[in-house]
Amino acid sequence: METAVREILHHRDPVSMEDLAINGDDLKKIGFQQGIEMGKVLNELLNSVIEKPELNKKEILIEMARIR
C-alpha cells in the first residue's frame, strides 16, 4: 500500500477533483447546471481518470461529459 501511494505521488496521478483537468465552470459552459448532477459527472470523470490517468485532458473530459 505504501508503495502504491508513493508511486501515485511520484507520478502526480490525479487523486481528487482538484486534480482534474476540468472543473464545474467548464461543465457549465457545455450546459450542465450546478448541483447534484454536476457532482455526479465530476465523480464519474475522476473515477475514469484514476483508472486511466492519460484521460486527464480537458478536451477528453469534456467529450466524456457530453456523451455520458
PDB file of C-alpha atoms in Angstrom:
ATOM      1  CA  MET A   1       0.000   0.000   0.000  1.00  0.00           C
ATOM      2  CA  GLU A   2       2.745   2.449   0.916  1.00  0.00           C
ATOM      3  CA  THR A   3       4.493   1.718  -2.357  1.00  0.00           C
ATOM      4  CA  ALA A   4       1.290   2.437  -4.312  1.00  0.00           C
ATOM      5  CA  VAL A   5       0.858   5.772  -2.547  1.00  0.00           C
ATOM      6  CA  ARG A   6       4.454   6.743  -3.254  1.00  0.00           C
ATOM      7  CA  GLU A   7       4.042   5.809  -6.905  1.00  0.00           C
ATOM      8  CA  ILE A   8       0.881   7.905  -7.233  1.00  0.00           C
ATOM      9  CA  LEU A   9       2.563  10.892  -5.621  1.00  0.00           C
ATOM     10  CA  HIS A  10       5.687  10.448  -7.730  1.00  0.00           C
ATOM     11  CA  HIS A  11       3.730  10.337 -10.990  1.00  0.00           C
ATOM     12  CA  ARG A  12       1.356  13.031  -9.763  1.00  0.00           C
ATOM     13  CA  ASP A  13      -1.609  10.929 -10.819  1.00  0.00           C
ATOM     14  CA  PRO A  14      -4.989  12.555 -10.129  1.00  0.00           C
ATOM     15  CA  VAL A  15      -6.481  11.537  -6.798  1.00  0.00           C
ATOM     16  CA  SER A  16      -9.078  14.276  -6.185  1.00  0.00           C
ATOM     17  CA  MET A  17     -11.409  16.527  -8.151  1.00  0.00           C
ATOM     18  CA  GLU A  18      -8.923  19.368  -7.825  1.00  0.00           C
ATOM     19  CA  ASP A  19      -6.539  17.263  -9.925  1.00  0.00           C
ATOM     20  CA  LEU A  20      -8.962  17.010 -12.851  1.00  0.00           C
ATOM     21  CA  ALA A  21      -8.169  18.974 -15.994  1.00  0.00           C
ATOM     22  CA  ILE A  22     -11.732  20.390 -15.877  1.00  0.00           C
ATOM     23  CA  ASN A  23     -13.990  21.807 -13.201  1.00  0.00           C
ATOM     24  CA  GLY A  24     -17.582  22.851 -12.663  1.00  0.00           C
ATOM     25  CA  ASP A  25     -17.109  26.054 -14.648  1.00  0.00           C
ATOM     26  CA  ASP A  26     -16.084  24.004 -17.677  1.00  0.00           C
ATOM     27  CA  LEU A  27     -19.184  21.839 -17.291  1.00  0.00           C
ATOM     28  CA  LYS A  28     -21.407  24.933 -17.016  1.00  0.00           C
ATOM     29  CA  LYS A  29     -20.016  26.142 -20.353  1.00  0.00           C
ATOM     30  CA  ILE A  30     -21.298  22.975 -22.033  1.00  0.00           C
ATOM     31  CA  GLY A  31     -24.753  23.184 -20.470  1.00  0.00           C
ATOM     32  CA  PHE A  32     -24.615  21.480 -17.077  1.00  0.00           C
ATOM     33  CA  GLN A  33     -26.401  23.094 -14.166  1.00  0.00           C
ATOM     34  CA  GLN A  34     -24.616  23.400 -10.835  1.00  0.00           C
ATOM     35  CA  GLY A  35     -25.851  20.832  -8.350  1.00  0.00           C
ATOM     36  CA  ILE A  36     -26.042  17.126  -7.687  1.00  0.00           C
ATOM     37  CA  GLU A  37     -25.873  16.115 -11.355  1.00  0.00           C
ATOM     38  CA  MET A  38     -22.700  18.121 -11.916  1.00  0.00           C
ATOM     39  CA  GLY A  39     -21.155  16.493  -8.858  1.00  0.00           C
ATOM     40  CA  LYS A  40     -22.034  13.051 -10.192  1.00  0.00           C
ATOM     41  CA  VAL A  41     -20.439  13.848 -13.543  1.00  0.00           C
ATOM     42  CA  LEU A  42     -17.254  15.115 -11.891  1.00  0.00           C
ATOM     43  CA  ASN A  43     -17.101  11.995  -9.706  1.00  0.00           C
ATOM     44  CA  GLU A  44     -17.524   9.741 -12.737  1.00  0.00           C
ATOM     45  CA  LEU A  45     -14.792  11.621 -14.581  1.00  0.00           C
ATOM     46  CA  LEU A  46     -12.491  11.397 -11.566  1.00  0.00           C
ATOM     47  CA  ASN A  47     -13.052   7.646 -11.337  1.00  0.00           C
ATOM     48  CA  SER A  48     -12.228   7.278 -15.024  1.00  0.00           C
ATOM     49  CA  VAL A  49      -9.084   9.362 -14.645  1.00  0.00           C
ATOM     50  CA  ILE A  50      -7.960   7.428 -11.566  1.00  0.00           C
ATOM     51  CA  GLU A  51      -8.224   4.234 -13.629  1.00  0.00           C
ATOM     52  CA  LYS A  52      -6.586   5.787 -16.698  1.00  0.00           C
ATOM     53  CA  PRO A  53      -4.606   8.945 -15.871  1.00  0.00           C
ATOM     54  CA  GLU A  54      -3.923   9.580 -19.558  1.00  0.00           C
ATOM     55  CA  LEU A  55      -7.592  10.639 -19.886  1.00  0.00           C
ATOM     56  CA  ASN A  56      -6.956  13.712 -17.740  1.00  0.00           C
ATOM     57  CA  LYS A  57      -7.000  16.183 -20.597  1.00  0.00           C
ATOM     58  CA  LYS A  58      -9.582  18.955 -20.840  1.00  0.00           C
ATOM     59  CA  GLU A  59     -10.766  18.064 -24.349  1.00  0.00           C
ATOM     60  CA  ILE A  60     -11.158  14.373 -23.495  1.00  0.00           C
ATOM     61  CA  LEU A  61     -13.021  15.013 -20.238  1.00  0.00           C
ATOM     62  CA  ILE A  62     -15.402  17.495 -21.847  1.00  0.00           C
ATOM     63  CA  GLU A  63     -16.236  14.960 -24.546  1.00  0.00           C
ATOM     64  CA  MET A  64     -16.734  12.247 -21.935  1.00  0.00           C
ATOM     65  CA  ALA A  65     -19.111  14.551 -20.010  1.00  0.00           C
ATOM     66  CA  ARG A  66     -21.073  15.335 -23.181  1.00  0.00           C
ATOM     67  CA  ILE A  67     -21.623  11.705 -24.169  1.00  0.00           C
ATOM     68  CA  ARG A  68     -22.366  10.312 -20.715  1.00  0.00           C
TER      69      ARG A  68
END
